[in-house]
mmCIF file of C-alpha atoms and ligand atoms in Angstrom:
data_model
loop_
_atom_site.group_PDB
_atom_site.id
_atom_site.type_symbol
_atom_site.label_atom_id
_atom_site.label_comp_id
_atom_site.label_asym_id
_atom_site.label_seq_id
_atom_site.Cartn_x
_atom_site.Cartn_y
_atom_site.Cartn_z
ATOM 1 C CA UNK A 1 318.523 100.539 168.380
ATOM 2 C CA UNK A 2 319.823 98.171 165.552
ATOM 3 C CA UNK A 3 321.299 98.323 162.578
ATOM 4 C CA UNK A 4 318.431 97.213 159.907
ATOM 5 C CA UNK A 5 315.883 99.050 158.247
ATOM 6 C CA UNK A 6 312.843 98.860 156.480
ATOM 7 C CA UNK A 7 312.220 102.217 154.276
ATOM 8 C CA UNK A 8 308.437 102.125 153.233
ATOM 9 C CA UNK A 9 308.038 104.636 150.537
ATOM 10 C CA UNK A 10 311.645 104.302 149.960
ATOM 11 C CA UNK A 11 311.936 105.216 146.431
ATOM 12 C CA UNK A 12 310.043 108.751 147.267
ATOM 13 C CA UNK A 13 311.489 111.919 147.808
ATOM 14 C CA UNK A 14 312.334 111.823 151.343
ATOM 15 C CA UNK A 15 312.433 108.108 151.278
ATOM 16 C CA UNK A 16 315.038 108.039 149.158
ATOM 17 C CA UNK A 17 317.049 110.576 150.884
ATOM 18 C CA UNK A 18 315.896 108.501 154.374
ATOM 19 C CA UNK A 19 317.742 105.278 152.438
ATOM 20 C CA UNK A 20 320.517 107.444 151.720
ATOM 21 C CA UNK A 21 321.471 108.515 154.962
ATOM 22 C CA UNK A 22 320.736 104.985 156.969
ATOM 23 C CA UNK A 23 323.052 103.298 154.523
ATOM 24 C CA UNK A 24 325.590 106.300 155.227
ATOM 25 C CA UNK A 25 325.322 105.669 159.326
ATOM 26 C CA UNK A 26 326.049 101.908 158.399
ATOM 27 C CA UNK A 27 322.207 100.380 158.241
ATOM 28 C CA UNK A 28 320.988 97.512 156.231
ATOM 29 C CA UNK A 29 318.539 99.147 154.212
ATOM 30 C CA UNK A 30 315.189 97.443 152.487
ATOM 31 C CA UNK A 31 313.366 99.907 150.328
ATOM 32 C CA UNK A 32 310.023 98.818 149.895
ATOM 33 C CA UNK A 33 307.814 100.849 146.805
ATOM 34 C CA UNK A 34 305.183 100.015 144.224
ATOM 35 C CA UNK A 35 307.045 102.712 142.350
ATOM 36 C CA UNK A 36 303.397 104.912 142.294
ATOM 37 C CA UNK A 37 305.155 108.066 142.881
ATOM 38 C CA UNK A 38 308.758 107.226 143.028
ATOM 39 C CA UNK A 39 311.098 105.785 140.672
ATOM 40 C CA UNK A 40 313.965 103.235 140.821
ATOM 41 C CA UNK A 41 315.857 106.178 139.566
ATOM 42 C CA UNK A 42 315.529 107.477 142.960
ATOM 43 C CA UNK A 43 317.875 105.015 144.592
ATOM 44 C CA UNK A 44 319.488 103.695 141.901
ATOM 45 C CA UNK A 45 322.503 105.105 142.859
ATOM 46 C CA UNK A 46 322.295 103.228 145.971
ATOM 47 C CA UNK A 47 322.277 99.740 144.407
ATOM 48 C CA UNK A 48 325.527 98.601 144.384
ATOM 49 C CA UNK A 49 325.338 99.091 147.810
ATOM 50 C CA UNK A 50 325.304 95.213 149.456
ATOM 51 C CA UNK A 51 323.605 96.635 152.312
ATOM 52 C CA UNK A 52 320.888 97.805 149.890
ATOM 53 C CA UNK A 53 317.603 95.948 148.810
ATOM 54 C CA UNK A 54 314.804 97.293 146.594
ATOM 55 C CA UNK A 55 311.627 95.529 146.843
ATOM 56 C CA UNK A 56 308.930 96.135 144.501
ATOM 57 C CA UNK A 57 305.803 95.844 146.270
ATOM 58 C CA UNK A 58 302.534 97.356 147.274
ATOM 59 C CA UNK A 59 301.751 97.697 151.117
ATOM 60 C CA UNK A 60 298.287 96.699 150.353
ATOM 61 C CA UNK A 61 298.849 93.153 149.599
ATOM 62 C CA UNK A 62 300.681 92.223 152.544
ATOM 63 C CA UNK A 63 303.869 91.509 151.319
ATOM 64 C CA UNK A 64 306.736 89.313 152.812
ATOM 65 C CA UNK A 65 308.898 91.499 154.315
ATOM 66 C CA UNK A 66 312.479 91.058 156.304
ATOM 67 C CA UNK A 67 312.591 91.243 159.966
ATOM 68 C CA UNK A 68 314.518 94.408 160.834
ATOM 69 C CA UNK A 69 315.271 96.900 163.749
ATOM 70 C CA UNK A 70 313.392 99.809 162.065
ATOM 71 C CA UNK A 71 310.492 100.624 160.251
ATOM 72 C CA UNK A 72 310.015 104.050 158.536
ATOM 73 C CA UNK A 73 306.455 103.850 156.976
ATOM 74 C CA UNK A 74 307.048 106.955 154.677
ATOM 75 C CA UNK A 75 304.924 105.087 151.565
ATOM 76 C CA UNK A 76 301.774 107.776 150.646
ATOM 77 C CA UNK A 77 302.000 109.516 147.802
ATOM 78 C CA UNK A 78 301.776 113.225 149.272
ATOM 79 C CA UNK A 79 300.829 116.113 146.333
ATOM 80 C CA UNK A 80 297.487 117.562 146.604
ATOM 81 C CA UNK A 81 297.778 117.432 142.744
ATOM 82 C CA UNK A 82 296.735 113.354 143.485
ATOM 83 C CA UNK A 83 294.555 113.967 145.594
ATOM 84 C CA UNK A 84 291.593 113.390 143.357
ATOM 85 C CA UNK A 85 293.170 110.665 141.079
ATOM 86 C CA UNK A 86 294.140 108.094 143.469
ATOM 87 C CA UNK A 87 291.884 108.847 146.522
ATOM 88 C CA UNK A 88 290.849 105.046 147.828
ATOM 89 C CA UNK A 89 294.611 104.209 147.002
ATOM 90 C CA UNK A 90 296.146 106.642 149.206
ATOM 91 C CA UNK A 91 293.483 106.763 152.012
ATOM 92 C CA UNK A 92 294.051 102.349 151.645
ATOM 93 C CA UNK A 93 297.435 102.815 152.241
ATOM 94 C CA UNK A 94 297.667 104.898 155.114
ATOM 95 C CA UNK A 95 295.008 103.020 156.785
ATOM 96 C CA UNK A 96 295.607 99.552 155.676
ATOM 97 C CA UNK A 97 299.537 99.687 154.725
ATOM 98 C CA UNK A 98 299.962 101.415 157.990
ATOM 99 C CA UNK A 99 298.077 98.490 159.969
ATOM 100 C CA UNK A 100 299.959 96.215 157.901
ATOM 101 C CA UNK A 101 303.354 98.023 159.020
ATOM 102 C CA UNK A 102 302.304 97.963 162.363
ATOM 103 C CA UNK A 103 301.766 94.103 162.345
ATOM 104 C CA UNK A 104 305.024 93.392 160.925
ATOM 105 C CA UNK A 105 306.664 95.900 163.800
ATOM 106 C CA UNK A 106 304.795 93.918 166.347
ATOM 107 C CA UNK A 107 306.476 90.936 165.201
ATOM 108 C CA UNK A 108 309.292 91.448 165.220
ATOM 109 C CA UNK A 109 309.865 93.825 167.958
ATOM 110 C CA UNK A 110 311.060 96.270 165.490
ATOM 111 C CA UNK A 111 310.643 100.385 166.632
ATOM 112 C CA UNK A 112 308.026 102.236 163.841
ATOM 113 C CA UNK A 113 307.998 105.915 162.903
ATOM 114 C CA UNK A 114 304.841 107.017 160.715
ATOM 115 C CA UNK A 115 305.082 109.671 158.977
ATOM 116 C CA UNK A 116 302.194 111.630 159.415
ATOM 117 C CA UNK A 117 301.588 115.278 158.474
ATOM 118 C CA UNK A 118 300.342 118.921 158.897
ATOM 119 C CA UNK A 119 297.249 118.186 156.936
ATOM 120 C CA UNK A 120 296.387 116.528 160.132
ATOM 121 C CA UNK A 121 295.774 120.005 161.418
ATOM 122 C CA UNK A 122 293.420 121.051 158.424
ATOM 123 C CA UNK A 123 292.834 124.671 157.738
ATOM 124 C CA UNK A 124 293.849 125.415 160.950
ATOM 125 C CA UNK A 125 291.915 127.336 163.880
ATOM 126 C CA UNK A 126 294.863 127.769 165.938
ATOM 127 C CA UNK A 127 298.604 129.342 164.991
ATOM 128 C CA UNK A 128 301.134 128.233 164.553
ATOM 129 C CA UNK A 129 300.161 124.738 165.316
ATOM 130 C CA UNK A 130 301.055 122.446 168.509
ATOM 131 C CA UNK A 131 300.791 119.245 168.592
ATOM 132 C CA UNK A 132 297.903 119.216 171.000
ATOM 133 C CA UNK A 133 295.740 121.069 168.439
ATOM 134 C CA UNK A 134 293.624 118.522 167.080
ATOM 135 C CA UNK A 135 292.338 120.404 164.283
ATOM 136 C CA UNK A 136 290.072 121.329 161.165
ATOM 137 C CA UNK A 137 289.993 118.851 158.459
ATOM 138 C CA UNK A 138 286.726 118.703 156.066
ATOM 139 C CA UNK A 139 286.615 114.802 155.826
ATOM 140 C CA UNK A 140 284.310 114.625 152.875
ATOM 141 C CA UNK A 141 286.152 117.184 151.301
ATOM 142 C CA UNK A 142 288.965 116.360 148.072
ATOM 143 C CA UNK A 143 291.771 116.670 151.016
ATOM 144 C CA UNK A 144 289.862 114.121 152.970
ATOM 145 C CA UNK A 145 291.587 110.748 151.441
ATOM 146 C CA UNK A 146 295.121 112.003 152.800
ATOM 147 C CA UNK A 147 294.136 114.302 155.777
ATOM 148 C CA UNK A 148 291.857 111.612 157.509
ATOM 149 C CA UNK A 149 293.782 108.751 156.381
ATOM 150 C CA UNK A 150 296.444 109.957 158.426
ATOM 151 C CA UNK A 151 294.629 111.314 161.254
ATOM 152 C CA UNK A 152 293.575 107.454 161.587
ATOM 153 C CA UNK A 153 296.688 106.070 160.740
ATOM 154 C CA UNK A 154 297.812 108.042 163.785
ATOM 155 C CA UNK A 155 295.137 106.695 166.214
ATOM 156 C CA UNK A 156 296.346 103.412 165.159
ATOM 157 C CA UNK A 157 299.900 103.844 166.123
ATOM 158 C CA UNK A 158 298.231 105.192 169.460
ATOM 159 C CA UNK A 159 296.226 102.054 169.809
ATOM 160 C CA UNK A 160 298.901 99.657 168.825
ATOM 161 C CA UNK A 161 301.029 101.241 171.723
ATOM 162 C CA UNK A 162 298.427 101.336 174.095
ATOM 163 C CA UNK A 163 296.917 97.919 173.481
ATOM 164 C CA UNK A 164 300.489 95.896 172.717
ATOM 165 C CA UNK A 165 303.202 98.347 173.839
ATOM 166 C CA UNK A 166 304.784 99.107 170.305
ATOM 167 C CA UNK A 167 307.590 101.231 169.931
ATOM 168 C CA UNK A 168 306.064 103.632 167.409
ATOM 169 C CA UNK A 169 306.721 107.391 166.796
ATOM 170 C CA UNK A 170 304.810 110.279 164.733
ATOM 171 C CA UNK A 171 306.383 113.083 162.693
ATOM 172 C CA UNK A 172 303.965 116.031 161.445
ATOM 173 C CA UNK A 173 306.186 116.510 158.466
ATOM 174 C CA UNK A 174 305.481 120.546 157.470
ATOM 175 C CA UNK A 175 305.906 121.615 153.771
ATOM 176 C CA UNK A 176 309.566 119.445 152.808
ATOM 177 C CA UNK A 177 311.338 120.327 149.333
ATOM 178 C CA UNK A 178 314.764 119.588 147.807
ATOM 179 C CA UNK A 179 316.332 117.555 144.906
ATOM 180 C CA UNK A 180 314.460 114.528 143.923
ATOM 181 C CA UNK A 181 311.039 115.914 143.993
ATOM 182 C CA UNK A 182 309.240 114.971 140.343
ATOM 183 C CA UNK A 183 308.613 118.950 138.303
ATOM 184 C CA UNK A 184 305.260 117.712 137.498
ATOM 185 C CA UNK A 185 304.633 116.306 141.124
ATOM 186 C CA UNK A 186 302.182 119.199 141.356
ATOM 187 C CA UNK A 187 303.918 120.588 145.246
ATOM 188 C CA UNK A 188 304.579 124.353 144.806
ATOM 189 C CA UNK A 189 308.233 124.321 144.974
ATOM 190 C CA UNK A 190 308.854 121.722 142.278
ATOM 191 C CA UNK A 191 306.035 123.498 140.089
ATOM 192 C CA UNK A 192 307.675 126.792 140.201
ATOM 193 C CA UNK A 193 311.184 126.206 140.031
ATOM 194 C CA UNK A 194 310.383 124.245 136.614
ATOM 195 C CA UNK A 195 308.328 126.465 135.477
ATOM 196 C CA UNK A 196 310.831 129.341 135.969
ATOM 197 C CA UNK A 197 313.009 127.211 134.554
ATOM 198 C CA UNK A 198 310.712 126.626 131.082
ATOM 199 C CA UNK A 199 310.463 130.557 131.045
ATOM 200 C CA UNK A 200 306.619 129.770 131.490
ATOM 201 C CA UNK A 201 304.547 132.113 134.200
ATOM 202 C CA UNK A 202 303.897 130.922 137.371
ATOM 203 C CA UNK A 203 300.869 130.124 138.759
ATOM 204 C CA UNK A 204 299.638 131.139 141.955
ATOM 205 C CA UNK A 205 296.431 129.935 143.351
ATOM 206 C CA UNK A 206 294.130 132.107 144.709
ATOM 207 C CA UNK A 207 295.100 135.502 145.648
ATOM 208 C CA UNK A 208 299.142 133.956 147.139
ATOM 209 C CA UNK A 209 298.374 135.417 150.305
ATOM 210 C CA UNK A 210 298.105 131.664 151.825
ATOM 211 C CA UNK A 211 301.132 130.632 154.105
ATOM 212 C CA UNK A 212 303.301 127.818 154.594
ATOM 213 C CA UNK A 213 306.879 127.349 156.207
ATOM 214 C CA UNK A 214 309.392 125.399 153.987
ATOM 215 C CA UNK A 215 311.926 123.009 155.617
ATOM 216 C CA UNK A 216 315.057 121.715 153.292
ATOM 217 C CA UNK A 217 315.374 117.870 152.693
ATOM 218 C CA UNK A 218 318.466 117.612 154.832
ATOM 219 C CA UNK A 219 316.845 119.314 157.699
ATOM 220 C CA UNK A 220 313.628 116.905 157.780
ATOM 221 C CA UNK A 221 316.064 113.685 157.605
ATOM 222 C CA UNK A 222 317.840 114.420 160.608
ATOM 223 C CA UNK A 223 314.125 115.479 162.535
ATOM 224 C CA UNK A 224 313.333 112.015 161.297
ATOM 225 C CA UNK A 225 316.471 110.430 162.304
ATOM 226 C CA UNK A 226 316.455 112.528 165.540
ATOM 227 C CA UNK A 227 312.683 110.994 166.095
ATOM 228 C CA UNK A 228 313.925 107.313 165.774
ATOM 229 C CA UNK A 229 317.000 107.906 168.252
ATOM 230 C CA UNK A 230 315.248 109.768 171.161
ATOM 231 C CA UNK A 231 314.235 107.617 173.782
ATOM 232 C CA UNK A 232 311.688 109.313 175.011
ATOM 233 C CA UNK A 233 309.690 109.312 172.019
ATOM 234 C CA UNK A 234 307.966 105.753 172.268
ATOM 235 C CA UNK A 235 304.320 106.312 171.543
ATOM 236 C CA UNK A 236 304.515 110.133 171.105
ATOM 237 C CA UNK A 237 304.365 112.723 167.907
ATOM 238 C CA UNK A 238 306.261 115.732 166.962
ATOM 239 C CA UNK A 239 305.447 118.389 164.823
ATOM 240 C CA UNK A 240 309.068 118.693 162.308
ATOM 241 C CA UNK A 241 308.820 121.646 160.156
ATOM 242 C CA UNK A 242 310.796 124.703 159.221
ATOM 243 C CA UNK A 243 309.863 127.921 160.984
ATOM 244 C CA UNK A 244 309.674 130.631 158.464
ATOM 245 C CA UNK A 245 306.066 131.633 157.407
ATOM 246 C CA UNK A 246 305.734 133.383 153.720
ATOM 247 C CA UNK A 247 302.900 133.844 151.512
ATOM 248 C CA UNK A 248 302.880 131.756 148.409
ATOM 249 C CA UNK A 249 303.370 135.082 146.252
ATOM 250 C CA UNK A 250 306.908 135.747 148.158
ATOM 251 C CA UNK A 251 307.620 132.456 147.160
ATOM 252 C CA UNK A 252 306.828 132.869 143.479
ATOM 253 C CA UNK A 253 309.275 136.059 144.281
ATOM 254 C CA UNK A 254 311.773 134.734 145.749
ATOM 255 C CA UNK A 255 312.053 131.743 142.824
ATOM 256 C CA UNK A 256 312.100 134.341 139.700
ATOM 257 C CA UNK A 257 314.303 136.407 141.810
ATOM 258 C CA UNK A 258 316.817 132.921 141.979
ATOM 259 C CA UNK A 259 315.908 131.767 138.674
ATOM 260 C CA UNK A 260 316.677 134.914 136.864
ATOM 261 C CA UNK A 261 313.971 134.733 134.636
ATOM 262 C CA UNK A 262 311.453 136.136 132.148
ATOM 263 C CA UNK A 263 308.521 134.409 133.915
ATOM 264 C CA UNK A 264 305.427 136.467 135.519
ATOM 265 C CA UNK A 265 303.303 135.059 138.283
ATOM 266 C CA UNK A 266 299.527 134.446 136.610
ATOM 267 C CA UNK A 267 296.891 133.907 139.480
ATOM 268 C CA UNK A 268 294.612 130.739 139.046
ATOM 269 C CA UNK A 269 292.063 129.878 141.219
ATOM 270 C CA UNK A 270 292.697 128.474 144.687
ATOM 271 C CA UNK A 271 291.788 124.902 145.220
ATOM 272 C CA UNK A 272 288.615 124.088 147.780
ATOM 273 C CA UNK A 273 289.878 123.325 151.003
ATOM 274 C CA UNK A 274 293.186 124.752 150.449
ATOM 275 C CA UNK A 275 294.564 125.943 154.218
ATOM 276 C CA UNK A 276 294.847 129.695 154.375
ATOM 277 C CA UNK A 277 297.862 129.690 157.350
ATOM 278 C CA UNK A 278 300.648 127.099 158.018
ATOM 279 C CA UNK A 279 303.390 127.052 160.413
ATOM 280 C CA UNK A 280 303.983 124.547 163.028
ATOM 281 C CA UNK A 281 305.216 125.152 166.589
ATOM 282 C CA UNK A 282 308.138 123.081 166.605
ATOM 283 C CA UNK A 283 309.135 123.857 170.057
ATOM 284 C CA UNK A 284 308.644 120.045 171.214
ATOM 285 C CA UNK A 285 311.329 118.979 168.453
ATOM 286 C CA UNK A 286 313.616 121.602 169.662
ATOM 287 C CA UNK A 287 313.201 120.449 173.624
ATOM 288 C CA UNK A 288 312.843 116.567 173.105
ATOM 289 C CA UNK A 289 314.777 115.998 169.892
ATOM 290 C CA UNK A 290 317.199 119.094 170.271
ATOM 291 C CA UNK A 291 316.454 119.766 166.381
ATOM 292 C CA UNK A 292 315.602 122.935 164.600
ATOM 293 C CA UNK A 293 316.204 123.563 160.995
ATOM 294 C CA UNK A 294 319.215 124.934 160.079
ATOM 295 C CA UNK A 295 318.841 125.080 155.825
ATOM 296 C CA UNK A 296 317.943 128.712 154.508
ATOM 297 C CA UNK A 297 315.238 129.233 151.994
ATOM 298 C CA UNK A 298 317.446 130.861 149.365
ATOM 299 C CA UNK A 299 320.236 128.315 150.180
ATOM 300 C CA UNK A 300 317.545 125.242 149.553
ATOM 301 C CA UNK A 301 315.777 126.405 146.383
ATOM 302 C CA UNK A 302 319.392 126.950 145.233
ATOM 303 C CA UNK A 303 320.336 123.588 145.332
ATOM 304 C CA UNK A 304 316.675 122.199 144.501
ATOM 305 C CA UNK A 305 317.082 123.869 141.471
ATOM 306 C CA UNK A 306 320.101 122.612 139.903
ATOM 307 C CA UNK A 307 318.307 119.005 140.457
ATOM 308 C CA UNK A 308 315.283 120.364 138.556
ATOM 309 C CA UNK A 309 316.906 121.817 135.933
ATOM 310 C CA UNK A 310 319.062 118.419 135.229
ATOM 311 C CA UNK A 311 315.650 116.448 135.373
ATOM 312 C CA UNK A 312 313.906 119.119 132.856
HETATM 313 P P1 LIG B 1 306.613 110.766 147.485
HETATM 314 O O1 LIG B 1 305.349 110.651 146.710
HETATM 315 O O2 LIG B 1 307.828 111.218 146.783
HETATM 316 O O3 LIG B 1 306.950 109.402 148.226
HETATM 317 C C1 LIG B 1 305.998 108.454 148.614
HETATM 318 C C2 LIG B 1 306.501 107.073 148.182
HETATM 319 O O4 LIG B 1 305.598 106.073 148.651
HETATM 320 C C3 LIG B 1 306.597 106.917 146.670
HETATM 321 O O5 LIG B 1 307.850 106.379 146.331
HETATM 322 C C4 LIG B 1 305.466 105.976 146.335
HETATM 323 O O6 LIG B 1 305.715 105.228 145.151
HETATM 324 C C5 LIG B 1 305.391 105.133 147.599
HETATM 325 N N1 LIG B 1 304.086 104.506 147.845
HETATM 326 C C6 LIG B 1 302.881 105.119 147.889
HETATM 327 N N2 LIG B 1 301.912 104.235 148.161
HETATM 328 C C7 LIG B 1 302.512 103.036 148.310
HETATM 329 C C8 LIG B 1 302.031 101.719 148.595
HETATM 330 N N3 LIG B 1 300.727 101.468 148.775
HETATM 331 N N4 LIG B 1 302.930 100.707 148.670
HETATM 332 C C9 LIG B 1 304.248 100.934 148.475
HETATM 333 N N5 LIG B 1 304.754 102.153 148.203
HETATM 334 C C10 LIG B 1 303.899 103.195 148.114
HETATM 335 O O7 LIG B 1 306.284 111.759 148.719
HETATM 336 P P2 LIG B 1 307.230 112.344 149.851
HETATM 337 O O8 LIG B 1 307.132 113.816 149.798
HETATM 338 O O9 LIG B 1 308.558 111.707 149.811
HETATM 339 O O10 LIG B 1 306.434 111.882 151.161
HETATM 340 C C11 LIG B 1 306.885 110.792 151.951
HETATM 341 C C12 LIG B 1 306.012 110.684 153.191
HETATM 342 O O11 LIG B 1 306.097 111.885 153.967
HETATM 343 C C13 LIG B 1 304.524 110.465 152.880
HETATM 344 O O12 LIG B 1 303.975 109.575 153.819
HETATM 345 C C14 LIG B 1 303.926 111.837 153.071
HETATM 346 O O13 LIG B 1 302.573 111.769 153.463
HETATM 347 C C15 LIG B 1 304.802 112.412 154.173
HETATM 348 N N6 LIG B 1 304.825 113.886 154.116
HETATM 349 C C16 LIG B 1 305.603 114.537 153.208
HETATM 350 C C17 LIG B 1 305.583 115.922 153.169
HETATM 351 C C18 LIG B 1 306.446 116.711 152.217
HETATM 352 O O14 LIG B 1 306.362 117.943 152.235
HETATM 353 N N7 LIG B 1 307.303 116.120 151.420
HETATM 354 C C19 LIG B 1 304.761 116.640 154.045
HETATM 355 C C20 LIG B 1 303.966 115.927 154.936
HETATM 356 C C21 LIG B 1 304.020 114.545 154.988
HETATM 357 N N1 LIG B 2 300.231 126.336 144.983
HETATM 358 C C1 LIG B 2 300.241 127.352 144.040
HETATM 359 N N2 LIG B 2 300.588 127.033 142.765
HETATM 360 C C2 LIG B 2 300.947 125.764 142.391
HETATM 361 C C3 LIG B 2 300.947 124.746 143.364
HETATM 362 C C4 LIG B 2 300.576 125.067 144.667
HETATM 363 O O1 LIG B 2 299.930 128.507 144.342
HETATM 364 O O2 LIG B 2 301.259 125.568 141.195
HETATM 365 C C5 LIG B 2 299.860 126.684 146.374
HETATM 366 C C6 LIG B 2 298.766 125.798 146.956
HETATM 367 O O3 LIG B 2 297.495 126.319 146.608
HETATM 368 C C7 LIG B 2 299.061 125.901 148.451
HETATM 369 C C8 LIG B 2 300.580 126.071 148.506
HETATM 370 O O4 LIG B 2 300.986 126.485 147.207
HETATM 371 O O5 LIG B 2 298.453 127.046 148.991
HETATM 372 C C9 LIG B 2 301.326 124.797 148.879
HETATM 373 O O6 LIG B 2 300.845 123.788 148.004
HETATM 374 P P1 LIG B 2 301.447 122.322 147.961
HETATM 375 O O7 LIG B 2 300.626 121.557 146.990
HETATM 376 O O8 LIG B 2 302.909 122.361 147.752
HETATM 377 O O9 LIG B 2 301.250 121.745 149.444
HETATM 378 P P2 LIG B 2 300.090 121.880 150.547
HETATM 379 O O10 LIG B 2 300.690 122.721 151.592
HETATM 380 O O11 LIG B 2 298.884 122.508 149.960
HETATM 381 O O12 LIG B 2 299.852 120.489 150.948
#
């Protein structure tokens, strides 16, 4: 493996935090963003860095782009909460972008990871959910631009290492939170801790008895970082996720509990499609990548919400 790297989606959440940490191990870094859902505020701590380039670009258009080592294609804006605003835009650039990506990887011999995602899985069938489940996803339905988007993005990464023997990887990323993600990015942890935070109520959709399992920032950057330096990975996907299931209402819980308070939780209604059960089987990560998550809930939302609280 070398020591450049292109950071699609760079200016992100995890992107930035992706930048942070390949800088940090001694990378040349290009972040590549149209700035959509992330901000140069993201990295612009990272700027004075002369290892560090920001390039403000769309995947769409086909920009130039450096020849590197590396390609993290982490660029797709990710809350359901967009879902229904920027549907061609997101479905174009994990279809398109990702095709574009793969081009440039192809290239320049450069290894890919895509960042795919547990929305590949739908509402699931099975639990928790292996990588060989190929899932439940309503393609016509508001979810449909992301979920399907990335289910093909995925069959192209297959195809562009079965046709042309590309070095790409897949992560599943599960449920991800920490510092850096927007308050009004519409993801539940963000939306709760700053609403906690504003003394308003928070809102639960549906009845809160829908699960997830939260992984902390830190956590998913070294599954990702893990997934770039494993050999054995060429070609192949990996479910990275944290392992503790809770309803949605023992999250609201657990958030007044940290936040100390006034808030209630008000229940609003749950949004079509919405997956009732979430928790990946991340025993793959743990054999091939030797990774498991190692953050606490209580310990991540702690330190999420001091970020949310300065950004309020
Ligand atoms: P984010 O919205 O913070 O980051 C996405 C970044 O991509 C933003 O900076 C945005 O401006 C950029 N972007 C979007 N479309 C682009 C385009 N066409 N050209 C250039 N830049 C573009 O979201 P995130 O949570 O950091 O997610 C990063 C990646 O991880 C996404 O691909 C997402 O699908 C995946 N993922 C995240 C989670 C999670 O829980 N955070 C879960 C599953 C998958
Ligand atoms: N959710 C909620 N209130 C909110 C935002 C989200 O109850 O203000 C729920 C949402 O319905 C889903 C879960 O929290 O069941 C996780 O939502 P998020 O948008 O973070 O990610 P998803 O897992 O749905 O992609």
């Amino acid at each position: 493996m070398g020591d450049s790297a292109i950071v699609a989606g760079g200016a992100g959440f995890l992107g930035s935090h992706l930048c942070e940490r390949l800088l940090a191990d001694g990378y040349e870094v290009v972040c590549v963003d149209n700035f959509g859902s992330g901000t140069y505020d993201n990295v612009a701590h990272l700027d004075s860095n002369d290892r560090f380039e920001v390039v403000e670009t769309d995947l769409r258009e086909s920009p130039d782009l450096p020849a590197v080592d590396e390609i993290y294609h982490l660029a797709s804006r990710a809350s359901p909460a967009d879902f229904t605003e920027f549907p061609v835009r997101i479905a174009l650039t994990n279809t398109e972008g990702t095709r574009f990506l793969l081009d440039h990887a192809l290239e320049h011999d450069a290894t890919m990871l895509f960042a795919s995602t547990s929305e590949v899985y739908g509402d699931p069938k099975v639990h928790p959910q292996p990588e060989s489940y190929t899932g439940n996803v309503n393609i016509r339905g508001p979810r449909g631009c992301y979920d399907e988007s990335k289910r093909f993005g995925e069959t192209l990464t297959v195809a562009y290492n079965d046709a042309y023997d590309l070095d790409v990887r897949t992560v599943r990323i599960f449920n991800t939170y920490g510092p850096r993600m927007r308050p009004d990015d519409g993801r539940v942890v963000p939306t709760f801790l700053s609403q906690a935070l504003r003394g308003e109520d928070l809102t639960v959709y549906g009845d809160g008895s829908q699960t997830r399992t939260f992984c902390y920032v830190d956590d998913m950057i070294d599954g990702l970082r893990a997934v770039m330096r494993t050999d054995d990975m060429k070609g192949d996907v990996v479910n990275v996720g944290g392992e503790n299931e809770i309803s949605i209402r023992t999250l609201a819980e657990r958030v007044l509990e940290i936040c100390d308070t006034d808030s209630d939780v008000v229940y609003e209604p749950l949004p079509e499609d919405d997956p009732t059960r979430r928790r990946p089987d991340i025993s793959k990560a743990q054999e091939m990548l030797d990774w498991e998550p190692v953050v606490g809930l209580e310990t991540g939302l702690e330190r999420t919400v001091e970020d949310v609280d300065r950004t309020l």
